[in-house]
Coordinates of N, CA, C and O in Angstrom, one line a residue:
M219 N 43.2 193.5 112.2 CA 43.4 192.9 110.9 C 44.8 192.8 110.5 O 45.2 191.8 109.9
K220 N 45.7 193.8 110.9 CA 47.1 193.7 110.7 C 47.7 192.5 111.4 O 48.6 191.8 110.8
K221 N 47.3 192.2 112.6 CA 47.8 191.1 113.4 C 47.5 189.8 112.7 O 48.3 188.9 112.6
L222 N 46.3 189.7 112.2 CA 45.9 188.5 111.5 C 46.7 188.3 110.2 O 47.2 187.2 109.9
A223 N 46.9 189.3 109.4 CA 47.7 189.2 108.2 C 49.2 188.9 108.6 O 49.8 188.1 107.9
L224 N 49.7 189.5 109.6 CA 51.1 189.2 110.0 C 51.2 187.7 110.5 O 52.2 187.0 110.1
A225 N 50.2 187.3 111.2 CA 50.2 185.9 111.7 C 50.2 184.9 110.5 O 50.9 183.9 110.5
A226 N 49.3 185.2 109.5 CA 49.2 184.4 108.3 C 50.6 184.4 107.6 O 51.0 183.3 107.1
F227 N 51.2 185.5 107.5 CA 52.5 185.6 106.8 C 53.6 184.8 107.5 O 54.3 184.0 106.9
V228 N 53.6 184.9 108.8 CA 54.6 184.2 109.6 C 54.4 182.7 109.5 O 55.3 181.9 109.3
F229 N 53.1 182.3 109.6 CA 52.7 180.9 109.5 C 53.1 180.3 108.2 O 53.7 179.2 108.1
G230 N 52.9 181.1 107.1 CA 53.2 180.7 105.8 C 54.7 180.5 105.6 O 55.3 179.6 105.0
L231 N 55.5 181.5 106.1 CA 56.9 181.5 106.1 C 57.5 180.3 106.8 O 58.4 179.6 106.3
V232 N 57.0 180.0 108.0 CA 57.5 178.9 108.8 C 57.2 177.6 108.0 O 58.0 176.7 108.0
G233 N 56.0 177.5 107.4 CA 55.6 176.3 106.6 C 56.6 176.1 105.5 O 57.0 175.0 105.2
M234 N 56.9 177.2 104.8 CA 57.9 177.1 103.6 C 59.2 176.6 104.1 O 59.9 175.8 103.5
L235 N 59.7 177.2 105.2 CA 61.0 176.8 105.7 C 61.0 175.3 106.1 O 62.0 174.6 105.9
A236 N 59.9 174.9 106.7 CA 59.8 173.5 107.1 C 59.9 172.5 105.9 O 60.5 171.5 105.9
L237 N 59.1 172.9 104.8 CA 59.2 172.1 103.6 C 60.6 172.1 103.0 O 61.0 171.1 102.5
A238 N 61.2 173.3 103.0 CA 62.6 173.3 102.4 C 63.5 172.4 103.2 O 64.4 171.7 102.7
G239 N 63.4 172.4 104.5 CA 64.2 171.5 105.4 C 63.9 170.0 105.1 O 64.8 169.2 105.0
T240 N 62.7 169.7 104.8 CA 62.3 168.3 104.5 C 62.9 168.0 103.2 O 63.4 166.8 103.0
A241 N 62.9 168.9 102.2 CA 63.4 168.6 100.9 C 64.9 168.3 101.0 O 65.5 167.4 100.4
R242 N 65.6 169.2 101.8 CA 67.1 169.0 102.0 C 67.3 167.6 102.7 O 68.3 167.0 102.3
A243 N 66.5 167.3 103.6 CA 66.7 166.0 104.3 C 66.5 164.8 103.4 O 67.3 163.9 103.4
A244 N 65.6 164.9 102.5 CA 65.3 163.9 101.5 C 66.5 163.8 100.5 O 66.9 162.7 100.0
D245 N 67.1 164.9 100.2 CA 68.2 165.0 99.3 C 69.5 164.5 99.8 O 70.5 164.2 99.1
K246 N 69.6 164.3 101.1 CA 70.9 163.8 101.7 C 71.4 162.5 101.2 O 72.5 162.2 101.3
N247 N 70.5 161.7 100.7 CA 70.8 160.4 100.1 C 70.8 160.4 98.6 O 70.7 159.3 98.0
D248 N 70.8 161.6 98.0 CA 70.7 161.7 96.6 C 72.1 161.5 96.0 O 73.1 162.1 96.6
A249 N 72.3 160.7 95.0 CA 73.7 160.4 94.5 C 74.1 161.5 93.4 O 75.3 161.4 93.0
T250 N 73.2 162.4 93.1 CA 73.6 163.3 92.0 C 74.8 164.2 92.4 O 74.9 164.7 93.5
G251 N 75.8 164.2 91.5 CA 77.0 165.0 91.7 C 78.2 164.3 91.1 O 78.1 163.3 90.5
T252 N 79.3 164.9 91.4 CA 80.6 164.3 91.0 C 81.3 163.8 92.2 O 81.4 164.5 93.3
W253 N 81.8 162.6 92.2 CA 82.4 161.9 93.3 C 83.8 161.5 93.0 O 84.1 161.0 91.9
K254 N 84.7 161.6 93.9 CA 86.0 161.1 93.9 C 86.0 159.8 94.7 O 85.8 159.9 95.9
V255 N 86.2 158.7 94.1 CA 86.1 157.4 94.7 C 87.4 156.6 94.7 O 88.1 156.6 93.7
T256 N 87.7 156.0 95.8 CA 88.9 155.2 95.9 C 88.5 153.7 96.3 O 87.7 153.5 97.2
A257 N 89.0 152.8 95.5 CA 88.7 151.4 95.8 C 90.1 150.7 96.1 O 91.1 151.0 95.6
K258 N 90.0 149.7 97.0 CA 91.1 148.9 97.4 C 91.2 147.7 96.6 O 90.2 146.9 96.6
L259 N 92.3 147.5 95.8 CA 92.5 146.3 95.1 C 93.8 145.7 95.6 O 94.9 146.1 95.2
G260 N 93.6 144.7 96.5 CA 94.8 144.2 97.2 C 95.4 145.3 98.1 O 94.7 145.9 98.9
K261 N 96.7 145.6 97.8 CA 97.4 146.6 98.5 C 97.3 148.0 97.8 O 97.8 149.0 98.3
K262 N 96.7 147.9 96.6 CA 96.7 149.1 95.8 C 95.4 149.9 95.8 O 94.3 149.3 95.9
D263 N 95.5 151.2 95.9 CA 94.4 152.1 95.8 C 94.1 152.5 94.4 O 95.1 152.9 93.7
V264 N 92.9 152.4 93.9 CA 92.6 152.8 92.6 C 91.5 153.9 92.7 O 90.5 153.7 93.3
E265 N 91.9 155.0 92.0 CA 91.0 156.2 92.1 C 90.2 156.3 90.8 O 90.6 156.0 89.7
S266 N 88.9 156.8 91.0 CA 88.1 157.0 89.8 C 87.2 158.3 90.1 O 87.1 158.7 91.3
T267 N 86.6 158.8 89.1 CA 85.7 159.9 89.2 C 84.3 159.4 88.7 O 84.2 158.9 87.6
W268 N 83.3 159.6 89.5 CA 81.9 159.2 89.1 C 81.1 160.5 88.9 O 81.1 161.3 89.8
K269 N 80.4 160.6 87.8 CA 79.5 161.7 87.6 C 78.1 161.0 87.5 O 77.8 160.3 86.6
L270 N 77.3 161.2 88.6 CA 76.1 160.6 88.7 C 74.9 161.5 88.7 O 75.0 162.7 89.1
E271 N 73.7 161.0 88.2 CA 72.5 161.7 88.3 C 71.4 160.7 88.7 O 71.3 159.6 88.1
S272 N 70.7 161.0 89.8 CA 69.6 160.1 90.2 C 68.3 160.8 90.1 O 68.2 162.0 90.5
K273 N 67.3 160.1 89.5 CA 66.0 160.7 89.3 C 65.0 159.6 89.1 O 65.2 158.7 88.4
D274 N 63.9 159.7 89.9 CA 62.8 158.7 89.8 C 63.3 157.3 90.0 O 62.8 156.4 89.2
G275 N 64.2 157.0 90.8 CA 64.7 155.7 91.1 C 65.7 155.2 90.1 O 66.2 154.0 90.2
K276 N 66.1 156.0 89.1 CA 67.1 155.6 88.1 C 68.4 156.3 88.4 O 68.4 157.5 88.8
L277 N 69.5 155.6 88.2 CA 70.8 156.2 88.4 C 71.5 156.1 87.0 O 71.6 155.0 86.4
T278 N 72.0 157.3 86.5 CA 72.7 157.3 85.3 C 74.0 158.1 85.5 O 74.2 158.7 86.5
G279 N 74.9 158.0 84.5 CA 76.2 158.7 84.6 C 77.3 158.0 84.0 O 77.1 157.0 83.2
T280 N 78.5 158.4 84.4 CA 79.7 157.8 83.9 C 80.7 157.5 85.1 O 80.7 158.1 86.1
V281 N 81.6 156.6 84.8 CA 82.8 156.3 85.7 C 84.0 156.5 84.9 O 84.1 155.9 83.8
T282 N 84.9 157.3 85.4 CA 86.2 157.6 84.7 C 87.3 157.1 85.5 O 87.5 157.4 86.7
M283 N 88.1 156.2 84.8 CA 89.4 155.7 85.5 C 90.5 155.9 84.5 O 90.3 156.6 83.4
N284 N 91.7 155.4 84.8 CA 92.8 155.7 83.9 C 92.7 155.1 82.5 O 93.3 155.5 81.6
K285 N 91.8 154.1 82.4 CA 91.5 153.5 81.0 C 90.4 154.3 80.3 O 90.0 153.8 79.2
G286 N 89.9 155.4 80.8 CA 88.9 156.1 80.1 C 87.5 156.1 80.8 O 87.4 155.6 81.9
E287 N 86.6 156.7 80.1 CA 85.2 156.9 80.7 C 84.3 155.8 80.1 O 84.3 155.5 78.9
V288 N 83.4 155.3 81.0 CA 82.4 154.3 80.6 C 81.1 154.7 81.2 O 81.0 155.3 82.3
K289 N 80.0 154.4 80.5 CA 78.6 154.7 80.9 C 78.1 153.7 81.9 O 78.4 152.5 81.8
I290 N 77.4 154.1 82.9 CA 76.7 153.3 83.8 C 75.5 152.6 83.1 O 74.8 153.2 82.4
E291 N 75.4 151.3 83.5 CA 74.3 150.5 82.9 C 73.4 150.0 84.1 O 73.9 149.7 85.2
D292 N 72.2 149.8 83.8 CA 71.2 149.3 84.8 C 71.3 149.9 86.2 O 71.2 149.3 87.2
G293 N 71.4 151.2 86.2 CA 71.5 152.0 87.5 C 70.2 152.1 88.2 O 69.2 152.5 87.6
K294 N 70.2 151.9 89.5 CA 69.0 152.0 90.3 C 69.4 152.6 91.6 O 70.5 152.4 92.1
I295 N 68.4 153.4 92.2 CA 68.7 154.0 93.5 C 67.3 154.1 94.3 O 66.3 154.5 93.6
K296 N 67.4 153.8 95.5 CA 66.2 154.0 96.4 C 66.7 154.2 97.8 O 67.4 153.4 98.3
D297 N 66.2 155.2 98.4 CA 66.6 155.6 99.8 C 68.1 155.6 100.0 O 68.6 155.1 101.1
G298 N 68.8 156.0 99.0 CA 70.3 156.1 99.2 C 71.0 154.8 98.8 O 72.2 154.9 98.6
E299 N 70.3 153.7 98.7 CA 71.0 152.5 98.3 C 70.9 152.3 96.8 O 69.9 152.5 96.2
F300 N 72.1 152.0 96.2 CA 72.2 152.0 94.7 C 72.9 150.8 94.2 O 73.6 150.1 94.9
S301 N 72.7 150.6 92.9 CA 73.4 149.5 92.2 C 73.5 149.9 90.7 O 72.7 150.6 90.2
F302 N 74.6 149.5 90.1 CA 74.8 149.8 88.7 C 76.0 148.9 88.2 O 76.7 148.3 89.1
S303 N 76.1 148.8 86.9 CA 77.3 148.1 86.4 C 77.9 148.9 85.3 O 77.3 149.8 84.7
V304 N 79.2 148.6 85.1 CA 79.9 149.2 83.9 C 80.7 148.0 83.2 O 81.1 147.1 83.9
T305 N 80.8 148.2 81.9 CA 81.6 147.2 81.2 C 82.7 147.9 80.5 O 82.6 148.9 79.8
R306 N 83.9 147.3 80.7 CA 85.2 147.9 80.1 C 85.8 146.8 79.2 O 85.6 145.6 79.4
E307 N 86.6 147.2 78.3 CA 87.4 146.3 77.5 C 88.8 146.4 78.0 O 89.4 147.5 77.9
I308 N 89.4 145.3 78.5 CA 90.8 145.3 78.9 C 91.5 144.1 78.2 O 91.1 143.0 78.3
K309 N 92.5 144.5 77.4 CA 93.3 143.5 76.6 C 92.3 142.6 75.8 O 92.4 141.4 75.9
E310 N 91.4 143.2 75.1 CA 90.5 142.6 74.2 C 89.5 141.7 75.0 O 88.8 140.8 74.3
N311 N 89.4 141.8 76.3 CA 88.4 141.1 77.1 C 87.4 142.0 77.7 O 87.8 143.1 78.2
K312 N 86.1 141.7 77.6 CA 85.1 142.5 78.3 C 85.1 142.2 79.8 O 85.0 141.0 80.2
V313 N 85.2 143.2 80.6 CA 85.1 143.1 82.0 C 83.9 143.8 82.6 O 83.8 145.1 82.3
T314 N 83.0 143.2 83.2 CA 81.9 143.8 83.8 C 82.0 143.9 85.3 O 82.4 142.9 86.0
S315 N 81.9 145.1 85.8 CA 81.9 145.3 87.3 C 80.6 145.8 87.8 O 79.9 146.6 87.2
K316 N 80.1 145.2 88.9 CA 78.8 145.5 89.5 C 79.1 146.2 90.8 O 79.9 145.7 91.6
Y317 N 78.5 147.4 90.9 CA 78.7 148.2 92.1 C 77.4 148.2 92.9 O 76.3 148.4 92.4
T318 N 77.5 148.0 94.2 CA 76.4 148.2 95.1 C 76.9 149.0 96.3 O 78.0 148.9 96.7
G319 N 76.0 149.9 96.9 CA 76.4 150.7 98.0 C 75.3 151.6 98.5 O 74.2 151.5 98.2
K320 N 75.8 152.6 99.3 CA 74.9 153.5 99.9 C 75.5 154.9 99.9 O 76.7 155.1 100.2
V321 N 74.6 155.9 99.7 CA 74.9 157.3 99.8 C 74.4 157.8 101.1 O 73.2 157.6 101.4
T322 N 75.3 158.4 101.9 CA 74.9 159.1 103.1 C 75.5 160.5 103.1 O 76.7 160.6 103.3
G323 N 74.7 161.5 102.8 CA 75.2 162.8 102.8 C 76.2 163.0 101.6 O 75.8 162.7 100.5
D324 N 77.4 163.4 101.9 CA 78.4 163.5 100.9 C 79.4 162.4 100.9 O 80.6 162.5 100.4
T325 N 79.0 161.2 101.4 CA 79.9 160.0 101.4 C 79.2 158.9 100.7 O 77.9 158.7 100.8
I326 N 79.9 158.2 99.9 CA 79.4 157.0 99.2 C 80.3 155.8 99.5 O 81.5 156.0 99.6
K327 N 79.7 154.7 99.9 CA 80.5 153.5 100.3 C 79.8 152.3 99.7 O 78.6 152.2 99.5
G328 N 80.6 151.2 99.4 CA 80.0 150.0 98.9 C 81.1 149.0 98.5 O 82.2 149.1 98.8
T329 N 80.6 148.1 97.6 CA 81.4 147.0 97.1 C 81.3 146.9 95.6 O 80.2 147.0 95.1
A330 N 82.4 146.6 95.0 CA 82.5 146.4 93.5 C 82.9 144.9 93.3 O 83.8 144.4 94.0
T331 N 82.1 144.3 92.4 CA 82.5 142.9 92.1 C 82.7 142.8 90.6 O 81.9 143.2 89.8
S332 N 83.9 142.3 90.2 CA 84.3 142.3 88.8 C 84.6 140.8 88.4 O 85.2 140.1 89.3
S333 N 84.3 140.5 87.2 CA 84.6 139.2 86.7 C 85.6 139.3 85.6 O 85.4 140.2 84.6
F334 N 86.7 138.6 85.6 CA 87.8 138.7 84.6 C 88.5 137.3 84.5 O 88.9 136.7 85.5
N335 N 88.6 136.7 83.3 CA 89.2 135.4 83.1 C 88.5 134.4 84.0 O 89.3 133.6 84.6
D336 N 87.2 134.4 84.1 CA 86.5 133.4 84.9 C 86.8 133.5 86.4 O 86.6 132.5 87.1
K337 N 87.4 134.6 86.8 CA 87.6 134.8 88.3 C 86.8 136.0 88.7 O 86.6 136.9 88.0
E338 N 86.4 136.0 90.0 CA 85.6 137.1 90.5 C 86.5 137.8 91.6 O 87.2 137.2 92.4
F339 N 86.5 139.1 91.5 CA 87.3 140.0 92.4 C 86.3 140.9 93.1 O 85.5 141.5 92.4
K340 N 86.5 141.1 94.4 CA 85.7 142.0 95.1 C 86.6 143.1 95.7 O 87.7 142.8 96.1
S341 N 86.1 144.3 95.8 CA 86.8 145.4 96.4 C 85.8 146.3 97.1 O 84.7 146.5 96.7
E342 N 86.3 146.9 98.2 CA 85.5 147.9 98.9 C 85.8 149.3 98.3 O 87.0 149.5 97.9
F343 N 84.9 150.2 98.2 CA 85.1 151.5 97.8 C 84.5 152.6 98.7 O 83.6 152.2 99.4
E344 N 85.1 153.8 98.7 CA 84.5 154.9 99.4 C 84.9 156.1 98.7 O 85.9 156.3 98.1
G345 N 83.9 157.1 98.7 CA 84.2 158.3 98.0 C 83.5 159.5 98.7 O 82.7 159.4 99.6
K346 N 83.9 160.7 98.2 CA 83.4 162.0 98.7 C 82.8 162.8 97.5 O 83.4 162.8 96.5
R347 N 81.7 163.4 97.8 CA 81.1 164.3 96.7 C 81.9 165.6 96.7 O 82.3 166.1 97.7
E348 N 82.2 166.0 95.4 CA 82.9 167.3 95.2 C 81.9 168.4 95.4 O 80.8 168.3 95.0
K349 N 82.4 169.4 96.0 CA 81.5 170.6 96.3 C 81.6 171.6 95.1 O 82.5 171.7 94.5

């Protein structure tokens, strides 16, 4: 009887560890956290801090740059692929930037597209999750 109880305990423990491993694997593409992101604008590197939370396919949070903090709008995430936009006011003009990219572990990469004075600007970005 002791052997049967021990076997059941070990089986249950192994099952719990397997489930925990599966949960961690699913979380590897979760965007939740604080990110230090660098975008290339021409020859210039622009740094920002993203505070993101992903839940049930929705992505929320803020992007902070030298001009201040703005809220994410229309954020979506599925299987690590995300999109969102932010709107800033620069010299009394509204500038909307649309971000698309992918989270892989503690790395985030993608493209930002901004419209300003009827011109469109694209830049690549990459970031690391803060621990």
